[in-house]
PDB file of C-alpha atoms and ligand atoms in Angstrom:
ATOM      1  CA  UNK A 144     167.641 137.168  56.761  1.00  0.00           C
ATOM      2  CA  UNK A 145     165.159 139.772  55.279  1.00  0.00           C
ATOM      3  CA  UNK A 146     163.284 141.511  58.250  1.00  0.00           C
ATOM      4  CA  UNK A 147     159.406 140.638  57.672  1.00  0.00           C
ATOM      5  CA  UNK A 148     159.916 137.279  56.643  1.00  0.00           C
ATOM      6  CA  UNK A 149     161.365 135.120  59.263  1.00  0.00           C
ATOM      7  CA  UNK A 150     160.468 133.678  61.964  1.00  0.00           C
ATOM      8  CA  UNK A 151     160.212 136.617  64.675  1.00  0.00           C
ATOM      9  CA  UNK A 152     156.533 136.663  66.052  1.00  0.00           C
ATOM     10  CA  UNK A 153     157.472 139.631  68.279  1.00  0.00           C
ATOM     11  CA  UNK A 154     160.344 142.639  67.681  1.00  0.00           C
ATOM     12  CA  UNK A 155     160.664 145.227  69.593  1.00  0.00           C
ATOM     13  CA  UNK A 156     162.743 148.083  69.944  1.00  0.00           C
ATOM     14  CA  UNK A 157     163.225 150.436  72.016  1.00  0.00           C
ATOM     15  CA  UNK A 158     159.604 150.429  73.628  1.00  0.00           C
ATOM     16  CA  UNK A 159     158.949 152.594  76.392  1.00  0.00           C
ATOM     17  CA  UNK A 160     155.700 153.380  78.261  1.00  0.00           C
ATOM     18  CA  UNK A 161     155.590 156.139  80.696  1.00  0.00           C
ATOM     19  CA  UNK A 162     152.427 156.401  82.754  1.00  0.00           C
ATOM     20  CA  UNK A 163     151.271 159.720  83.749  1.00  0.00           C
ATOM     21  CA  UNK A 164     149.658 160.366  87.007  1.00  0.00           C
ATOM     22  CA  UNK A 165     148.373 164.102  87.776  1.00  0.00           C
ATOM     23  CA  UNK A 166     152.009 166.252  87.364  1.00  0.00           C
ATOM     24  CA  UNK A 167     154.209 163.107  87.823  1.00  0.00           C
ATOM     25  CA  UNK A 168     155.420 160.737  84.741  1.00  0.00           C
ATOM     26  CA  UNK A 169     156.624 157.844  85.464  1.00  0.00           C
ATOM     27  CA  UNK A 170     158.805 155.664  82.629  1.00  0.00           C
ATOM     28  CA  UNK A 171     157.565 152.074  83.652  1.00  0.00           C
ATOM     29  CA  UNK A 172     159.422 150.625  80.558  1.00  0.00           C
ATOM     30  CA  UNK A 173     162.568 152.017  80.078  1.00  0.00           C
ATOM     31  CA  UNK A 174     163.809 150.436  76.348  1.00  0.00           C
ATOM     32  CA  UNK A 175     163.033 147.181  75.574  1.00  0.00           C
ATOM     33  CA  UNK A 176     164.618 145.105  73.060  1.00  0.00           C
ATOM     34  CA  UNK A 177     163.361 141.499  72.655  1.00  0.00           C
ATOM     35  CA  UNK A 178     162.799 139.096  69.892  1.00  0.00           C
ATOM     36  CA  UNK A 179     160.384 136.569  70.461  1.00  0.00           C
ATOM     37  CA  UNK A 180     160.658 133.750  67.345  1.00  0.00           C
ATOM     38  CA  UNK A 181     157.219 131.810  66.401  1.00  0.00           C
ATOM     39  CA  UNK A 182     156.745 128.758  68.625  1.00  0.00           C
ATOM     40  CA  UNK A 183     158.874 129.962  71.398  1.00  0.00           C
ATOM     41  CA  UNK A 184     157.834 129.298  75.141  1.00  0.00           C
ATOM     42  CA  UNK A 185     159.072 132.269  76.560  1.00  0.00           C
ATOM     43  CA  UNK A 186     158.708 133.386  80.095  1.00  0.00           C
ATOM     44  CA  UNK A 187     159.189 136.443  81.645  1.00  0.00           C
ATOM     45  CA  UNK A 188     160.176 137.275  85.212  1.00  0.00           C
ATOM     46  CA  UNK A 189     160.765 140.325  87.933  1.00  0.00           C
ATOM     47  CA  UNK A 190     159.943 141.568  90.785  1.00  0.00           C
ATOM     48  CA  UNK A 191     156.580 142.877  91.411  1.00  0.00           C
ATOM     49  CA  UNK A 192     156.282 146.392  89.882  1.00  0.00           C
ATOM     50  CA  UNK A 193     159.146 145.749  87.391  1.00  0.00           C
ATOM     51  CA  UNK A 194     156.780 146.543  84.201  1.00  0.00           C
ATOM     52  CA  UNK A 195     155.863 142.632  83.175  1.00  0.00           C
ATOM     53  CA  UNK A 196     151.953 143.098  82.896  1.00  0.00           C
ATOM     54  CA  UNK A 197     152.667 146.528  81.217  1.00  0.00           C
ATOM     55  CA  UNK A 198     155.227 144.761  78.889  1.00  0.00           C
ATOM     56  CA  UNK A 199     152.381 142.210  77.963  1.00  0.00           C
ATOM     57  CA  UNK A 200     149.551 144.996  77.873  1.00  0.00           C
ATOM     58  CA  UNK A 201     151.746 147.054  75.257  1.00  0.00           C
ATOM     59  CA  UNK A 202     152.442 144.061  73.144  1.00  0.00           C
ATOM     60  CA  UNK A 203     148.791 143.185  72.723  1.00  0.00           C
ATOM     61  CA  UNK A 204     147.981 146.690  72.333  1.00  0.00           C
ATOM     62  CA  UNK A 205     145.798 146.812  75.510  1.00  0.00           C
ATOM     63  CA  UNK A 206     148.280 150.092  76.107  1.00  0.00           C
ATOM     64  CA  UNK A 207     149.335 152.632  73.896  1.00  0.00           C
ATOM     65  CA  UNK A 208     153.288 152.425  73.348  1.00  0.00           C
ATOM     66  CA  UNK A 209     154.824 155.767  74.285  1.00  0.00           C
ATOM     67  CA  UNK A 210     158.130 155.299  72.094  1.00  0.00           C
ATOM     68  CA  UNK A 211     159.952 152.690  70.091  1.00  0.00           C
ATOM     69  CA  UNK A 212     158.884 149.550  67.739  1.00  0.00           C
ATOM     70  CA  UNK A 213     156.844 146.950  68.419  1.00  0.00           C
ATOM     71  CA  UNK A 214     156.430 144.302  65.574  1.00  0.00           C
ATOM     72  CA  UNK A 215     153.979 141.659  65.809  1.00  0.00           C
ATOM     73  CA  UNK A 216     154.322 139.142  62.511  1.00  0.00           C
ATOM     74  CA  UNK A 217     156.324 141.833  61.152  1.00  0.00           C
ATOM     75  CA  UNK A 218     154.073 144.332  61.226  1.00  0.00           C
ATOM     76  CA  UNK A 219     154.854 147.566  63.764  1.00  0.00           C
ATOM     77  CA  UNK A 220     152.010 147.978  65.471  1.00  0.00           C
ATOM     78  CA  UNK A 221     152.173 151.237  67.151  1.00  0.00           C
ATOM     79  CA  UNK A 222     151.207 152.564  63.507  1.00  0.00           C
ATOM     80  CA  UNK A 223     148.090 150.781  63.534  1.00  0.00           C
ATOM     81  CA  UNK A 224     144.190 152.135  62.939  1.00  0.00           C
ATOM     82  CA  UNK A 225     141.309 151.125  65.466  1.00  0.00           C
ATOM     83  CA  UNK A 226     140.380 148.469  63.420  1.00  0.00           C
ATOM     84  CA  UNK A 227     144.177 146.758  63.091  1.00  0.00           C
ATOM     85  CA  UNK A 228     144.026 146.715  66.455  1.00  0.00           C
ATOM     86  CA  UNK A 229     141.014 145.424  66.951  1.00  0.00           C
ATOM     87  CA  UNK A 230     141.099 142.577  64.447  1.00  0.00           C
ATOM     88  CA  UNK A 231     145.096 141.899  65.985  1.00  0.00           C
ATOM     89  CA  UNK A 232     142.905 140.899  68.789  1.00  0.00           C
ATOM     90  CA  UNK A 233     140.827 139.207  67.643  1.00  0.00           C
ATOM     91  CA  UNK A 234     142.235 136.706  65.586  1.00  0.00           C
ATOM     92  CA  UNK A 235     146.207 136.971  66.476  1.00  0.00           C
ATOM     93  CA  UNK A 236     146.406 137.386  69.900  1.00  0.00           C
ATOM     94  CA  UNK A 237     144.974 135.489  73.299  1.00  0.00           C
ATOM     95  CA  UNK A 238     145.576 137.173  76.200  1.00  0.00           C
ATOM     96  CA  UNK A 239     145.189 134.699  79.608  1.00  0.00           C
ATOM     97  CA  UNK A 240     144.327 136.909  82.965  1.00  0.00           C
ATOM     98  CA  UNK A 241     145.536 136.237  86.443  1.00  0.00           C
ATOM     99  CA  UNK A 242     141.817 136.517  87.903  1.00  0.00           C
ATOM    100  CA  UNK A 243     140.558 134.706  84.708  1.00  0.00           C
ATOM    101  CA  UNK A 244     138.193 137.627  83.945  1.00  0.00           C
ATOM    102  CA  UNK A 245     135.484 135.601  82.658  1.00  0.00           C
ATOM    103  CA  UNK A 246     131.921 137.248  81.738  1.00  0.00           C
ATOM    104  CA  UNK A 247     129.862 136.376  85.493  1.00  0.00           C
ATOM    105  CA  UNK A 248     126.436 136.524  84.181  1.00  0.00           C
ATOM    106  CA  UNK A 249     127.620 134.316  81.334  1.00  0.00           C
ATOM    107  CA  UNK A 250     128.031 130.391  81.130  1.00  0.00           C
ATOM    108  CA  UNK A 251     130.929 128.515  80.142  1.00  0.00           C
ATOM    109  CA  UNK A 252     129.645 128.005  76.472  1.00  0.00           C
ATOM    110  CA  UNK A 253     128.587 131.611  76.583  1.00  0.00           C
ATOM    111  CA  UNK A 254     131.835 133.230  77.758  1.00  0.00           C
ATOM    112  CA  UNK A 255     134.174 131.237  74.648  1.00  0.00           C
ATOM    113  CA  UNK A 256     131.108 132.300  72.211  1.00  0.00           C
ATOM    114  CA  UNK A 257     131.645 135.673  72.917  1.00  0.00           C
ATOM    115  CA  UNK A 258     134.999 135.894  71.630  1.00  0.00           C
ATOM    116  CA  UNK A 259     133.748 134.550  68.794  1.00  0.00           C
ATOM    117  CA  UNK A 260     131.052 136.473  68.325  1.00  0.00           C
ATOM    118  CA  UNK A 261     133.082 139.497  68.727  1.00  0.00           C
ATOM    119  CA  UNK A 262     135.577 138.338  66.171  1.00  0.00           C
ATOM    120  CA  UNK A 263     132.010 138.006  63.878  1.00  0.00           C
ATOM    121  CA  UNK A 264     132.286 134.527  63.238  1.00  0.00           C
ATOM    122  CA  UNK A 265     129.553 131.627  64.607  1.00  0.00           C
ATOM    123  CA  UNK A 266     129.437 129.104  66.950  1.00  0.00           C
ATOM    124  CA  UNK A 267     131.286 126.352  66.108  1.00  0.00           C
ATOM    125  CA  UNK A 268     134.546 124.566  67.393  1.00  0.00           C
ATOM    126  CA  UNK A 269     133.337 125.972  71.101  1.00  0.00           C
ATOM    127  CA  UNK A 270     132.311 122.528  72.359  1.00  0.00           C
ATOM    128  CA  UNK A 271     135.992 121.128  70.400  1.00  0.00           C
ATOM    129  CA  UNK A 272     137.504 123.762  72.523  1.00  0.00           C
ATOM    130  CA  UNK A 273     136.095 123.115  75.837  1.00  0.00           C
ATOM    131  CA  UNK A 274     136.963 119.710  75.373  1.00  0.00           C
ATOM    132  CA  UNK A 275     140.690 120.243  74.780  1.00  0.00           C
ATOM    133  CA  UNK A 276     140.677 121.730  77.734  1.00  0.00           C
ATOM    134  CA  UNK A 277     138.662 119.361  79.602  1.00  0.00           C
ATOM    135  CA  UNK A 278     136.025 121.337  80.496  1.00  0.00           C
ATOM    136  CA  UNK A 279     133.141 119.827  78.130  1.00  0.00           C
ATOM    137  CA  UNK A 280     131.120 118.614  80.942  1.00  0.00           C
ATOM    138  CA  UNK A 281     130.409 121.990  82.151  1.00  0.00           C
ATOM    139  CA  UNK A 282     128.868 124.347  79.101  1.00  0.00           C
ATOM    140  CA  UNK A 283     125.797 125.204  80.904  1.00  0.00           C
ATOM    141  CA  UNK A 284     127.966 126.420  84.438  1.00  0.00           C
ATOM    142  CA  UNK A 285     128.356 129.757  85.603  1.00  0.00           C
ATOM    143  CA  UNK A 286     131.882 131.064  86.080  1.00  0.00           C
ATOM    144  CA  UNK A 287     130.825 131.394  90.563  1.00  0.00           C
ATOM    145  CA  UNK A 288     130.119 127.486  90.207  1.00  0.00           C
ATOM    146  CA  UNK A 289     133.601 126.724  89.320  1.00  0.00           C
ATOM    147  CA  UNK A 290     136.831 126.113  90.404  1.00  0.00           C
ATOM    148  CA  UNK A 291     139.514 128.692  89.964  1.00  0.00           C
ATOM    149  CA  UNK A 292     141.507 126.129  88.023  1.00  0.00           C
ATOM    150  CA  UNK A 293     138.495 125.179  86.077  1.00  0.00           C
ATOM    151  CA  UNK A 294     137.738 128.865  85.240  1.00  0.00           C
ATOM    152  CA  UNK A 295     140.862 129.653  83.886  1.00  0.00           C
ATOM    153  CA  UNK A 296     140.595 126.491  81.538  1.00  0.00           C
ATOM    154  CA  UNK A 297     137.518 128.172  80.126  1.00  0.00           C
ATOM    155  CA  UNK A 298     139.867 131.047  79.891  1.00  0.00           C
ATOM    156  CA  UNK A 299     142.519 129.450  78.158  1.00  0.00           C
ATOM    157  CA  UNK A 300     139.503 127.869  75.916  1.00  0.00           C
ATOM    158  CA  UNK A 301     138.475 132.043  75.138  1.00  0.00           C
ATOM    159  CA  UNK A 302     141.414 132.681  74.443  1.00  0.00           C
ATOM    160  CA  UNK A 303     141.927 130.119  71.806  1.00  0.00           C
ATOM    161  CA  UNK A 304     138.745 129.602  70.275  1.00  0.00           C
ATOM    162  CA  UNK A 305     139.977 132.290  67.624  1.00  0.00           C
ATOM    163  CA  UNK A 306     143.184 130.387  66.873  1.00  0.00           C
ATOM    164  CA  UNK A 307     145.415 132.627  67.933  1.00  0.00           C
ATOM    165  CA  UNK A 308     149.123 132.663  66.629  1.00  0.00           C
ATOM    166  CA  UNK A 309     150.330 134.155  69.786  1.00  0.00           C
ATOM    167  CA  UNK A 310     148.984 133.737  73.452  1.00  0.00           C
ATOM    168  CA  UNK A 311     150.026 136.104  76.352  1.00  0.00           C
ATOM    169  CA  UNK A 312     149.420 134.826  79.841  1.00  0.00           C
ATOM    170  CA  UNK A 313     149.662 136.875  82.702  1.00  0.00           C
ATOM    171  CA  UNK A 314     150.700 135.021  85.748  1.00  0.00           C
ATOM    172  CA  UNK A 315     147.823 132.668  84.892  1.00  0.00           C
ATOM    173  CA  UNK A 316     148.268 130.224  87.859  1.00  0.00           C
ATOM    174  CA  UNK A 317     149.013 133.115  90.108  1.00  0.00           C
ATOM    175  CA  UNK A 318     145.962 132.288  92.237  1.00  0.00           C
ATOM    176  CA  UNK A 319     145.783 128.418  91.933  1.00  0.00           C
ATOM    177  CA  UNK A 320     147.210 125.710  94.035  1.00  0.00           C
ATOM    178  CA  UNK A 321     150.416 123.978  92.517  1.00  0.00           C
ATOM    179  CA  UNK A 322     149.140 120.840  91.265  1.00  0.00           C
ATOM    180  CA  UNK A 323     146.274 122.783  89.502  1.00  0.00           C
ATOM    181  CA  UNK A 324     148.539 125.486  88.523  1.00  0.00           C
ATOM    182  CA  UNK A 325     151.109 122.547  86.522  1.00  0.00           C
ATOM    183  CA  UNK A 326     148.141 121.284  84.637  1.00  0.00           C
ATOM    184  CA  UNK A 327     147.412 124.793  83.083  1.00  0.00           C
ATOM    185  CA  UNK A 328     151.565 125.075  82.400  1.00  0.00           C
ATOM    186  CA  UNK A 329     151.214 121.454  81.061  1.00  0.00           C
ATOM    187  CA  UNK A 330     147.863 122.552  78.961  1.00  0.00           C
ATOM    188  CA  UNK A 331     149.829 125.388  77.772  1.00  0.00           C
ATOM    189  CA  UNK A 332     153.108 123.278  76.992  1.00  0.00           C
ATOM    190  CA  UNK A 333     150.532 120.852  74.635  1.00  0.00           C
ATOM    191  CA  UNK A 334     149.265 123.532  72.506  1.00  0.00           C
ATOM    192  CA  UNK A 335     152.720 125.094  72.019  1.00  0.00           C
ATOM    193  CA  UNK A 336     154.229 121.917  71.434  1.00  0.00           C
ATOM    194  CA  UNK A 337     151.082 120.390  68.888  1.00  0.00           C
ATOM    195  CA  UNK A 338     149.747 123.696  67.410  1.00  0.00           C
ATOM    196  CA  UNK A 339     153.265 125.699  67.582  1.00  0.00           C
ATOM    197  CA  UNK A 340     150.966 128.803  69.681  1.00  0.00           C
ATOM    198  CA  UNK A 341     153.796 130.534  70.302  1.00  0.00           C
ATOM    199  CA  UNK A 342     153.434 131.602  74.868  1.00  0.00           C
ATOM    200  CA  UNK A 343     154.310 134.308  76.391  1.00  0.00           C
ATOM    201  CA  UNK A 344     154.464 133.875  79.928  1.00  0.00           C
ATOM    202  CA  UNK A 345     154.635 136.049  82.694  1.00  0.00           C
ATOM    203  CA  UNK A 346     155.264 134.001  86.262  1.00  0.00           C
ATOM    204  CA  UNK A 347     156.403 134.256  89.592  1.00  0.00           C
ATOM    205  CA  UNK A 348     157.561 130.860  90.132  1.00  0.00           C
ATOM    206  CA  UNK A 349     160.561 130.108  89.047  1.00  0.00           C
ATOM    207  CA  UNK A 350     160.278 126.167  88.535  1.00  0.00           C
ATOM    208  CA  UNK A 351     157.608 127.126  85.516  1.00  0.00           C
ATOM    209  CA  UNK A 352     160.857 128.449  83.515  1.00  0.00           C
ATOM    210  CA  UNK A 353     161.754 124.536  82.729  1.00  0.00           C
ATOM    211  CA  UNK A 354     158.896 125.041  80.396  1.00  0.00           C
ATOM    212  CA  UNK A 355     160.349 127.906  78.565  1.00  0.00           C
ATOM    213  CA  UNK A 356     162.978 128.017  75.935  1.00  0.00           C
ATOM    214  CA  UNK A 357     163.747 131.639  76.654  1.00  0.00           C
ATOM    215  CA  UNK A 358     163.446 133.975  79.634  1.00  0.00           C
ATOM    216  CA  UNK A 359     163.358 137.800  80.107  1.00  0.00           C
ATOM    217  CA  UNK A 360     164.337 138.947  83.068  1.00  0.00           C
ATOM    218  CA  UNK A 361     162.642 142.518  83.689  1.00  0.00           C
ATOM    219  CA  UNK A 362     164.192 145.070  86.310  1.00  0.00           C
ATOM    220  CA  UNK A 363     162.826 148.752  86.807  1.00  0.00           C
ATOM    221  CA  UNK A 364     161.601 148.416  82.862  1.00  0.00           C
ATOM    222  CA  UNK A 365     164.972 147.078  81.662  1.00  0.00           C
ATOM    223  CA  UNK A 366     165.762 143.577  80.439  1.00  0.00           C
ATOM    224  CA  UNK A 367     169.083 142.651  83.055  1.00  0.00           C
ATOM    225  CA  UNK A 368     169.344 139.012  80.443  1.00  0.00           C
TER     226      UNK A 368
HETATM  227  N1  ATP B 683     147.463 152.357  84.325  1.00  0.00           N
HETATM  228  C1  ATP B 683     148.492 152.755  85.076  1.00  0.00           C
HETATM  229  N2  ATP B 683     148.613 154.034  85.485  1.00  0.00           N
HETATM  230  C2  ATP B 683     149.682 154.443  86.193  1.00  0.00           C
HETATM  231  N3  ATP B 683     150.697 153.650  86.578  1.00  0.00           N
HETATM  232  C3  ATP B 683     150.640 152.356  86.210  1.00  0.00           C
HETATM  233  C4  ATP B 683     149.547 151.837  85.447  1.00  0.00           C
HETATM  234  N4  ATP B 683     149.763 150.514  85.210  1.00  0.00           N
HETATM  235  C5  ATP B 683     150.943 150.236  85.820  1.00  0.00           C
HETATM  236  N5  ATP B 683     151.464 151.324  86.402  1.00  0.00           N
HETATM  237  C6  ATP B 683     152.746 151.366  87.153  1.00  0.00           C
HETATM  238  O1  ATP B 683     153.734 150.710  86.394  1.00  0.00           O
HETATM  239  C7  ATP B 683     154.614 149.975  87.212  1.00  0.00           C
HETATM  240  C8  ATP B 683     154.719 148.565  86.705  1.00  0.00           C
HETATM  241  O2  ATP B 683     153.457 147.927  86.866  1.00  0.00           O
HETATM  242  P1  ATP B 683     153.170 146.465  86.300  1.00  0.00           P
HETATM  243  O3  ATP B 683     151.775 146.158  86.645  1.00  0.00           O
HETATM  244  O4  ATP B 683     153.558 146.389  84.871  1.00  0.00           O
HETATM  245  O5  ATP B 683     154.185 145.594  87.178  1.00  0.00           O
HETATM  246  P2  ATP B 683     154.363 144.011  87.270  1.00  0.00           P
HETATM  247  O6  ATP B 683     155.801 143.709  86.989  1.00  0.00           O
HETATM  248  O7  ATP B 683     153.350 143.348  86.423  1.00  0.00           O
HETATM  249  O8  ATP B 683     154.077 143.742  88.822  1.00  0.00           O
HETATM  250  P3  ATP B 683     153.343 142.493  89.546  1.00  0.00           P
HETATM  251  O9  ATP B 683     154.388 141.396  89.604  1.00  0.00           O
HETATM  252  O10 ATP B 683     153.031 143.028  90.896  1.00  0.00           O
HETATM  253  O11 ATP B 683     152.137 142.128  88.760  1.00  0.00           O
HETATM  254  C9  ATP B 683     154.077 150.111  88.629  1.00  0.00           C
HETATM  255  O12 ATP B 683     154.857 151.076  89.294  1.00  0.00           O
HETATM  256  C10 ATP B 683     152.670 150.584  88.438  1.00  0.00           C
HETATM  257  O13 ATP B 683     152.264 151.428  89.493  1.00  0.00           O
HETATM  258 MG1   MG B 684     151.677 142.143  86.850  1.00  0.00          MG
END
């Protein structure tokens, strides 16, 4: 199969990040090779400090890649300008948050429009949106009126509003209760399984992997399977 036109979403190859604090470097991701096909669930798993969040930061270019390949759709991205990057994020890429991360000062409606805004298109498809994610009863709420579960529905909603092809989720029922925390897997299961989003999922809890069709296992920046 010709490289660029299958099916990989995500290459990479050798990717390493080192981190540099005062004199000391430290390599947090030691050469990564993954392939990550489109409409894969995939999850990945480690213990805490193994590189996951870094892993997912470097993929959606939130970090700078120290060394290796990283293709998104084909495309390497470590040789991308300011504005590939920017407009990767915008309209290829969701990213979900552990502590949701949503705009305080901004309501529900406000918080999706933003992305949208900042992706320069208008206004519409927000209320659609908040209603996929059941959370169309509550436009006019501020993020400190909801629930955590409900906030990181409007999250999921922010980070779909621009149709992303890909969505990274960072532990994203890291800080909700279980039964909560399975409707946001089962939310996410829905639009991978209806709109083929192709998930990235970082977890702790190793039940969620029943949702995944593949699973990294990180240790000290390697993948052990
Ligand atoms: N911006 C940074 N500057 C310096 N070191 C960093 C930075 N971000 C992460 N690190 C280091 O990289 C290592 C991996 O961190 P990372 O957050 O990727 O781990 P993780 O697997 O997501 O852990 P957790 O399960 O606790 O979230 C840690 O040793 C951390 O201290
Ligand atoms: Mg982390």
């Amino acid at each position: 199969m010709l490289w660029g036109v299958g099916m990989e979403a995500i290459k990479t190859i050798g990717l390493k990040k080192n981190f540099k604090v005062g004199m000391i470097e430290q390599q947090v991701l030691n050469g990564i090779d993954i392939i990550i096909e489109k409409g894969d669930f995939t999850g990945i798993v480690g213990p805490s400090g193994s590189g996951k969040t870094t892993l997912l930061y470097c993929l959606s270019s939130l970090e700078k890649i120290s060394e290796g390949k990283a293709y998104i759709n084909g495309k390497n991205i470590v040789d991308f300008t300011e504005s590939e990057i920017a407009k990767l994020r915008q309209s290829t890429i969701g990213f979900i948050f552990q502590f949701y991360n949503l705009i305080p000062n901004l309501t529900v409606f406000e918080n999706v429009l933003l992305a949208k805004v900042i992706a320069g298109k208008g206004d519409s498809q927000i209320e659609h949106i908040l209603d996929k994610v059941g959370m169309k009863d509550f436009l006019n709420y501020y993020p400190n009126q909801l629930s955590g579960g409900m906030q990181q529905r409007v999250a999921i909603a922010r980070a779909l509003v621009n149709e992303p092809e890909i969505i990274f989720a960072d532990e994203p029922t890291g800080n909700l209760d279980q039964k909560i925390g399975k409707e946001i897997m089962d939310l996410l299961k829905e639009l991978n399984r209806t709109e083929k989003v192709t998930i990235v999922l970082v977890t702790h809890n190793e039940d969620y992997l029943t949702y995944c069709n593949k699973v990294f296992r990180l240790l000290d920046g390697k993948i052990i399977i």
